[in-house]
mmCIF file of C-alpha atoms and ligand atoms in Angstrom:
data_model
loop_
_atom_site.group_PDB
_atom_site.id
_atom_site.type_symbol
_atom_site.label_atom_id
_atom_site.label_comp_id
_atom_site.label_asym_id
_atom_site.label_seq_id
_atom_site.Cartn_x
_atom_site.Cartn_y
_atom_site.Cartn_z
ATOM 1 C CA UNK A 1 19.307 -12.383 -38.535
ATOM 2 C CA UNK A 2 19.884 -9.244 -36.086
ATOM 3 C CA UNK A 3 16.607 -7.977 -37.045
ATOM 4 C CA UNK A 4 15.497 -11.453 -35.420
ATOM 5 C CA UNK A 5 17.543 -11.040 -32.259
ATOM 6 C CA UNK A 6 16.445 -7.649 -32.062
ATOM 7 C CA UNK A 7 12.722 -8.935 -31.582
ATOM 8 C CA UNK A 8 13.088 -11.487 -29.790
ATOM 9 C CA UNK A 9 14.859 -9.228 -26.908
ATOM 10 C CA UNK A 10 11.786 -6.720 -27.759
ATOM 11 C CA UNK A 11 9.408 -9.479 -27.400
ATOM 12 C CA UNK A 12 10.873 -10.801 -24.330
ATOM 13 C CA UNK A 13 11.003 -7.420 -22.097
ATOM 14 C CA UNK A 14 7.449 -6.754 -23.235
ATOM 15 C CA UNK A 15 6.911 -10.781 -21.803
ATOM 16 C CA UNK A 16 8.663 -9.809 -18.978
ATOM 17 C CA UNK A 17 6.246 -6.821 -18.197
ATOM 18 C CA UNK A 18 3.131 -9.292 -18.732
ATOM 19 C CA UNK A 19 4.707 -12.092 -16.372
ATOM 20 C CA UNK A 20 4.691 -9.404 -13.812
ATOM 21 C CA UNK A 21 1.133 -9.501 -12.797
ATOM 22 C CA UNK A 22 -0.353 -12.015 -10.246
ATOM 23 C CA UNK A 23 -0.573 -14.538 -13.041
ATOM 24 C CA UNK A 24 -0.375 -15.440 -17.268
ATOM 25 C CA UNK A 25 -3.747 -14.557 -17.566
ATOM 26 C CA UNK A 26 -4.563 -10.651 -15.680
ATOM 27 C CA UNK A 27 -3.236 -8.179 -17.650
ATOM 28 C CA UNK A 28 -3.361 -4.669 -16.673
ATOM 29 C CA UNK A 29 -5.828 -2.695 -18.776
ATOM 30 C CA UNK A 30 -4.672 0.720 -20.206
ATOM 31 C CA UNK A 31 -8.069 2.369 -20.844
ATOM 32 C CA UNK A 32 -9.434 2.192 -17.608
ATOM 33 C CA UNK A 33 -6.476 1.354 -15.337
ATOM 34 C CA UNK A 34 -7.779 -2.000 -14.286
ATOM 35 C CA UNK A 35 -6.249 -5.331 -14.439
ATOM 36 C CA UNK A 36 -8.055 -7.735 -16.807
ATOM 37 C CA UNK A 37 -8.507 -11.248 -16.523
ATOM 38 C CA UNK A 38 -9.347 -13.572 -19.420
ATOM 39 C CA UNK A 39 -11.756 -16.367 -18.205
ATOM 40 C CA UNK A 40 -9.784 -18.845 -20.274
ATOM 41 C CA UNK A 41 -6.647 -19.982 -18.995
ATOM 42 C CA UNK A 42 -4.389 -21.816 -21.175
ATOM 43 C CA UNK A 43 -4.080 -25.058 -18.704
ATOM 44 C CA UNK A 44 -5.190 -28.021 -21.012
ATOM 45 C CA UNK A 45 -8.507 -27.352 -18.764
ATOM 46 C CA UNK A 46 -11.174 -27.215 -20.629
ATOM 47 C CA UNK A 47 -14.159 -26.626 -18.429
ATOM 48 C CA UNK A 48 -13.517 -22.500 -18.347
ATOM 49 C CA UNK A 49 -14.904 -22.922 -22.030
ATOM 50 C CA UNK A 50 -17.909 -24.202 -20.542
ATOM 51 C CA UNK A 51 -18.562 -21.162 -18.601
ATOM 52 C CA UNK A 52 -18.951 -18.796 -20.966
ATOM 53 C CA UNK A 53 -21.925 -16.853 -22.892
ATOM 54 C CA UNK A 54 -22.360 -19.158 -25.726
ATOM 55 C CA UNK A 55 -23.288 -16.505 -28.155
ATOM 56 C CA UNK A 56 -20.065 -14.769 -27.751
ATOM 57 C CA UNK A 57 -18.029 -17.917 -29.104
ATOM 58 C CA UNK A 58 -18.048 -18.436 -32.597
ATOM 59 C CA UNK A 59 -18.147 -22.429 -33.899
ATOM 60 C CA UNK A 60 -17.399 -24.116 -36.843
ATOM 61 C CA UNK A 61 -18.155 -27.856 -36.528
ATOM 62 C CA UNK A 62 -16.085 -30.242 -39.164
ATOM 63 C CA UNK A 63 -18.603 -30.448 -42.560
ATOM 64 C CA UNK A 64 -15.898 -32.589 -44.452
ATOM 65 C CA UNK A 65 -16.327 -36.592 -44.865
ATOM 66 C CA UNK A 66 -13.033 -36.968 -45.735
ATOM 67 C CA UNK A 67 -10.648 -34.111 -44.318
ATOM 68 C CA UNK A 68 -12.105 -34.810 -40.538
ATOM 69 C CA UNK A 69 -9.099 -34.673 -38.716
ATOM 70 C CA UNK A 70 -10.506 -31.508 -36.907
ATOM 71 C CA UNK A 71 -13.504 -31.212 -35.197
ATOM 72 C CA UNK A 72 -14.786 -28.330 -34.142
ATOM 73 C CA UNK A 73 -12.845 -25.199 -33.915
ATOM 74 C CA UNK A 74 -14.448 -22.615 -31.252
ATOM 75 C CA UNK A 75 -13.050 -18.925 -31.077
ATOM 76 C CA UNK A 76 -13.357 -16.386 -28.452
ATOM 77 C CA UNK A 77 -12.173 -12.560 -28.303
ATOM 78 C CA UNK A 78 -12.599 -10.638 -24.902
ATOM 79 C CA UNK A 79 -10.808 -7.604 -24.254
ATOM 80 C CA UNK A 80 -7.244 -8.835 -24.574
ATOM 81 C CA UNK A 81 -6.876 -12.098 -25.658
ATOM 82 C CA UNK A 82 -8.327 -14.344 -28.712
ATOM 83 C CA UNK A 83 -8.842 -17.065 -27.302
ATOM 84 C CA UNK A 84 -9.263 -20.382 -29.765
ATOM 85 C CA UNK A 85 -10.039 -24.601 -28.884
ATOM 86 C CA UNK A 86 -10.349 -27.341 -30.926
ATOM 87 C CA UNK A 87 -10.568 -30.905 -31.326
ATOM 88 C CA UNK A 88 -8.464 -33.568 -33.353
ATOM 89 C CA UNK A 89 -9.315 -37.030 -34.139
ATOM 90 C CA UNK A 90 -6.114 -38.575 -32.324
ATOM 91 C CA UNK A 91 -5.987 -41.757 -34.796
ATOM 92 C CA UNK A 92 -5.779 -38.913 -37.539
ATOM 93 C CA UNK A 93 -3.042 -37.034 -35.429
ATOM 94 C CA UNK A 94 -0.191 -39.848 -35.213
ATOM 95 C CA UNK A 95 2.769 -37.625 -36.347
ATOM 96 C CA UNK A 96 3.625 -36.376 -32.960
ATOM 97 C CA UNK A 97 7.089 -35.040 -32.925
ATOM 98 C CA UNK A 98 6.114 -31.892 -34.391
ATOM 99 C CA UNK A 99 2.718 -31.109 -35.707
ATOM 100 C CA UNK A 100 2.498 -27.913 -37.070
ATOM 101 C CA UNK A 101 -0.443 -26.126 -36.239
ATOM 102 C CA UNK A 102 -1.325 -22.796 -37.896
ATOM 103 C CA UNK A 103 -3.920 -20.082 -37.041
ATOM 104 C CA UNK A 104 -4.973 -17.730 -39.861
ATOM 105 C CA UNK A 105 -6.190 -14.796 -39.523
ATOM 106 C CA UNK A 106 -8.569 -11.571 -41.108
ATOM 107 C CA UNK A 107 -7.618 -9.378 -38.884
ATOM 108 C CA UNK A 108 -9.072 -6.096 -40.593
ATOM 109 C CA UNK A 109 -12.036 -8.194 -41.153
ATOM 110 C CA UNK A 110 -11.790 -6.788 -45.010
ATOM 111 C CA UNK A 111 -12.004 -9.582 -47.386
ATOM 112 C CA UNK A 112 -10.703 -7.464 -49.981
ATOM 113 C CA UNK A 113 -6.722 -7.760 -48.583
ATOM 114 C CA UNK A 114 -5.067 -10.611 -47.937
ATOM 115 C CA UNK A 115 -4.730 -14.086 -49.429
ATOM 116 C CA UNK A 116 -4.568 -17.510 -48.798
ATOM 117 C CA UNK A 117 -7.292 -19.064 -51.171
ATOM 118 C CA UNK A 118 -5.295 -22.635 -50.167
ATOM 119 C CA UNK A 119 -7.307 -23.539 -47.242
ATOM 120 C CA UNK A 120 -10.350 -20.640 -47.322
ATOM 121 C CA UNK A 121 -12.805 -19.671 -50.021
ATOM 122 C CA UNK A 122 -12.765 -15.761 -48.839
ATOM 123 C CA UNK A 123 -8.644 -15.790 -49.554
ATOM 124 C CA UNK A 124 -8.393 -12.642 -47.127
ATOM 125 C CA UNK A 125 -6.151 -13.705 -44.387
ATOM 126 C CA UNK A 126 -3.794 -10.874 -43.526
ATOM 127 C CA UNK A 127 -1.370 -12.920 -41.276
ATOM 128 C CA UNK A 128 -0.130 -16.629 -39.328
ATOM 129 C CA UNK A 129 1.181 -18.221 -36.990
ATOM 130 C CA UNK A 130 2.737 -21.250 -36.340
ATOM 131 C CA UNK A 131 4.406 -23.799 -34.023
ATOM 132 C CA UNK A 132 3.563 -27.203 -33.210
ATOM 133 C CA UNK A 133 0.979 -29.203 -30.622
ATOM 134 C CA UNK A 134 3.286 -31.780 -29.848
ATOM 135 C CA UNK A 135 7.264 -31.856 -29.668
ATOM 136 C CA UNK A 136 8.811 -35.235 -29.228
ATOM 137 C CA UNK A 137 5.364 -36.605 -28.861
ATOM 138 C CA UNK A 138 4.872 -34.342 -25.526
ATOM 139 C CA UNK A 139 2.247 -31.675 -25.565
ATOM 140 C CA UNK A 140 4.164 -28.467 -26.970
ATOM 141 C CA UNK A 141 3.353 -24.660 -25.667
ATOM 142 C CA UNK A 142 2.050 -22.897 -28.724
ATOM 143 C CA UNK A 143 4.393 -20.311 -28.451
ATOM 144 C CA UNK A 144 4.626 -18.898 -32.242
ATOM 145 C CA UNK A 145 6.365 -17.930 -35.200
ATOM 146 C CA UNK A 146 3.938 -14.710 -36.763
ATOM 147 C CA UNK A 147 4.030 -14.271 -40.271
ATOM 148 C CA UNK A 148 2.102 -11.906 -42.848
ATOM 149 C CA UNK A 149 0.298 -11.865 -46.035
ATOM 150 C CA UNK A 150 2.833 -10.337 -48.778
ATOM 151 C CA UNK A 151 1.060 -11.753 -51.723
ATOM 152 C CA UNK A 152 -1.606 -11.076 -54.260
ATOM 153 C CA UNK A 153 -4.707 -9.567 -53.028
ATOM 154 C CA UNK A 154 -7.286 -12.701 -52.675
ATOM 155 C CA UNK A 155 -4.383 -14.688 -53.885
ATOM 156 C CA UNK A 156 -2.854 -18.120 -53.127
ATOM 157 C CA UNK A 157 0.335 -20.025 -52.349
ATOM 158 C CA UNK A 158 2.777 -21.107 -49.849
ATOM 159 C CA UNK A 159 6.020 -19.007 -50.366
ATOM 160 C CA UNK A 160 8.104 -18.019 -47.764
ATOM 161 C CA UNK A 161 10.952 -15.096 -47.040
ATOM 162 C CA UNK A 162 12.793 -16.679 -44.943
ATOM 163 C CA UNK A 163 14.403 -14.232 -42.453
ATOM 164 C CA UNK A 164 17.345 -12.245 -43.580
ATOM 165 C CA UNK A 165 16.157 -12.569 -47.046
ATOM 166 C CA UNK A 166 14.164 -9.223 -48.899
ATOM 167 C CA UNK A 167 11.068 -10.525 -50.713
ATOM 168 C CA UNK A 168 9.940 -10.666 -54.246
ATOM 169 C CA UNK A 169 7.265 -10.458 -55.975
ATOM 170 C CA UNK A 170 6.811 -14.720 -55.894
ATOM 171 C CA UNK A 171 6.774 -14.569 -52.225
ATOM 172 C CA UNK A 172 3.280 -14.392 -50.164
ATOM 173 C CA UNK A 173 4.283 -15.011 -46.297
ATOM 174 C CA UNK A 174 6.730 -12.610 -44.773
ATOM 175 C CA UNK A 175 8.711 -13.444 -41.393
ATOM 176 C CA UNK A 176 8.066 -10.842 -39.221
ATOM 177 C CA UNK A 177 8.775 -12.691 -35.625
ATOM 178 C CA UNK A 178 10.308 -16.125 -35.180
ATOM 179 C CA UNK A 179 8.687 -18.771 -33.011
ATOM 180 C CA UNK A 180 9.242 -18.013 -28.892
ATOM 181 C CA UNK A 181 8.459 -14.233 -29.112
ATOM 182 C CA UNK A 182 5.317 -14.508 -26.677
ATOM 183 C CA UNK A 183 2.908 -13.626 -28.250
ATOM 184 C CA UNK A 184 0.509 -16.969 -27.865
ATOM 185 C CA UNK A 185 0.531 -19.773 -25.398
ATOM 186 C CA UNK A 186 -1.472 -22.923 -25.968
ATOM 187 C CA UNK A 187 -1.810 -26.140 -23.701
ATOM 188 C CA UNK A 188 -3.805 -29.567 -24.652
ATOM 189 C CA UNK A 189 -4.843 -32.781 -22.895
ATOM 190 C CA UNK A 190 -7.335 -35.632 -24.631
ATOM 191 C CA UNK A 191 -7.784 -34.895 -28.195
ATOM 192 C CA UNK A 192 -8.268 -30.997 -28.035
ATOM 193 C CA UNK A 193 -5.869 -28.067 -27.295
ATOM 194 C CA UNK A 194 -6.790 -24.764 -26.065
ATOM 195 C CA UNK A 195 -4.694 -21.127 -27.833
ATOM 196 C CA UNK A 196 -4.496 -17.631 -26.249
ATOM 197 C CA UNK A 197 -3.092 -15.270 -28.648
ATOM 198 C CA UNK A 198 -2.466 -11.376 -26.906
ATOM 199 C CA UNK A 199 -3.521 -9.387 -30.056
ATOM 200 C CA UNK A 200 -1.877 -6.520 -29.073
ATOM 201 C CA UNK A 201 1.042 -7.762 -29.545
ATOM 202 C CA UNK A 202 0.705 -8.716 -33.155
ATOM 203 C CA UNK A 203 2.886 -6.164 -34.868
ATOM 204 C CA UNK A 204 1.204 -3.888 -37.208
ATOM 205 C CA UNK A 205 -2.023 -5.656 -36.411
ATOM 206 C CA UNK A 206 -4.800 -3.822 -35.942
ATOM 207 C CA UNK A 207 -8.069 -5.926 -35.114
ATOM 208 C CA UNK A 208 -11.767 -4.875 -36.551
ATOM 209 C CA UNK A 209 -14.419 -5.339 -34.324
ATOM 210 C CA UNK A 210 -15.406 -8.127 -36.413
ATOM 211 C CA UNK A 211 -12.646 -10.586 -37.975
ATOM 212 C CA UNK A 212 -12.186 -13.710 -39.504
ATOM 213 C CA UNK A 213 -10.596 -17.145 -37.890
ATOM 214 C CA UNK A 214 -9.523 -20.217 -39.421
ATOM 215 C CA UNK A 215 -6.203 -23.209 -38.503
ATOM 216 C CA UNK A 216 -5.345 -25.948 -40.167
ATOM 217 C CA UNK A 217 -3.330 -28.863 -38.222
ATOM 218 C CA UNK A 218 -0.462 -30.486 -40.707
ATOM 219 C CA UNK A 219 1.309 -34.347 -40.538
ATOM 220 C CA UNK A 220 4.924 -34.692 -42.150
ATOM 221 C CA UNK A 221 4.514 -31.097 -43.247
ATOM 222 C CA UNK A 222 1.136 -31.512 -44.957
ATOM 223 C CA UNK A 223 -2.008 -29.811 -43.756
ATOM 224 C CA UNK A 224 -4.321 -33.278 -43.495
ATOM 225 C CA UNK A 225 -7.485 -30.740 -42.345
ATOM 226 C CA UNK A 226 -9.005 -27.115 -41.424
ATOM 227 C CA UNK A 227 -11.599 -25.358 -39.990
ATOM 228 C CA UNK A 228 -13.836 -23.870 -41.131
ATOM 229 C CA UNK A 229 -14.344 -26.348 -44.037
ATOM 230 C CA UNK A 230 -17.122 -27.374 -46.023
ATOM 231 C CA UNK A 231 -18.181 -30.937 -48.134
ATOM 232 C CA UNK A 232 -16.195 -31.449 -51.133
ATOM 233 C CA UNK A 233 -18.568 -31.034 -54.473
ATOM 234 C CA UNK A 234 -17.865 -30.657 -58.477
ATOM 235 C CA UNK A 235 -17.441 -27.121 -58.018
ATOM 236 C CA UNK A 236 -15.583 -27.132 -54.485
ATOM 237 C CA UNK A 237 -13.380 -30.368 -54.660
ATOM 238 C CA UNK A 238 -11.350 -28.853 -51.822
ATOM 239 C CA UNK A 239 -13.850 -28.543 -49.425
ATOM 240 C CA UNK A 240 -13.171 -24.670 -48.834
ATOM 241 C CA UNK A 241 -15.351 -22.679 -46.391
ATOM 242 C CA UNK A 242 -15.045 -18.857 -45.398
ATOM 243 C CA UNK A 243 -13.045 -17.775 -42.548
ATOM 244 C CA UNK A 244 -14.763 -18.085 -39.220
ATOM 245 C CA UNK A 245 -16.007 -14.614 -38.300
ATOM 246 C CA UNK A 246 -15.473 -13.570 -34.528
ATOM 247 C CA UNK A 247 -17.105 -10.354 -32.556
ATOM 248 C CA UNK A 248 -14.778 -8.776 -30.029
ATOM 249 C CA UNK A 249 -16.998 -9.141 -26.653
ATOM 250 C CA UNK A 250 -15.669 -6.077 -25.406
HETATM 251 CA CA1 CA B 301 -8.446 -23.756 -19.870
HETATM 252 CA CA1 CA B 302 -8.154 -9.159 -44.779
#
């Protein structure tokens, strides 16, 4: 558990030095000195979505009869942030006291590493995250645990190492921050939720131009839908769709 203590201090200076500009969302800007500021802010607000160049954002729309609980998922990466909002069917969502939800990602954008063929056809997410929507049936920041891909290549499963504990070779998710370290923020309001992860503070992370996207929202500890998903067949009974793909707009 030090290593976990250890972070968390790390995690919380490095907040610190963020929480020092004018506001959560300018962030000063190493390559050219200037402060950058996201045009999403993670208020629950949803009209900032609305200003933006619609062929920067990357959509997936719900294309499941049956696992509909999500409706559209929309992702957006500018120069600091990825930036992520989607929509629940509320009379789906009735577990409120703490709805996991997780965001998966393909960050190298290689669908030859990673795993996670549970949830996505492409099985090449190389890390997680996860915290709840709601705590105590209040809206909950989404401020993260952050977990990566141990497993097979292309592989599936749900194993954790919990922290403290080395991994073996039946483990796929290793804990590499615990939830609170800073590295997300999310805020809802209606039936949709808005998610601003800082990528460059995903340890060992290192984003391709062009990566992949994909959550899943869970009830009593169950995932009940994801995006992106895709109609259940003979051959696809799962409903299992590729990972969103999402162009830095740099
Ligand atoms: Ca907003
Ligand atoms: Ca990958």
């Amino acid at each position: 558990m030090k290593k976990f203590f250890f972070y968390a201090a790390m995690f919380a200076a490095l907040s610190l030095g963020f929480n020092s500009c004018k506001d959560n969302n300018a962030i000063d800007d190493d390559e050219d000195g200037e402060e950058f500021v996201s045009k999403i802010k993670v208020d629950g607000d949803f009209a900032d979505w609305a200003t933006l160049d619609a062929s920067k954002v990357a959509v997936a729309q719900n294309a499941n009869a049956d696992k509909n609980a999500l409706k559209v998922l929309k992702a957006y990466a500018d120069k600091v942030y990825l930036n992520i909002y989607f929509e629940f069917d509320g009379d789906q969502v009735v577990d409120r006291e703490w709805p996991a939800v997780h965001v998966y990602l393909n960050s190298d954008g290689d669908k030859t590493t990673g795993g996670y063929g549970d949830e996505f056809a492409d099985a090449c997410v190389d890390c997680m995250m996860e915290t709840a929507i709601f705590s105590g049936g209040e809206w909950n920041d989404w401020n993260p645990s952050f977990w990566k891909w141990w497993g097979e290549a292309n592989g599936t499963g749900w194993e954790w190492v919990e922290p403290g504990r080395p991994g073996d070779e039946a483990d796929m998710w290793g804990a590499i921050l615990p939830e609170g370290s800073g590295i997300a923020h999310g805020m809802g309001s209606g039936n949709a939720y808005e998610i601003q992860i800082i990528r460059e503070m995903l340890p060992g992370i290192a984003f391709a131009d062009t990566f992949g996207v994909g959550i899943d929202i869970q009830q009593n500890w169950s995932s009940i839908a994801w995006l992106p998903n895709a109609a259940s067949s003979d051959d696809n009974a799962n409903g299992l769709a590729a990972m969103l793909d999402v162009t830095i707009d740099k």
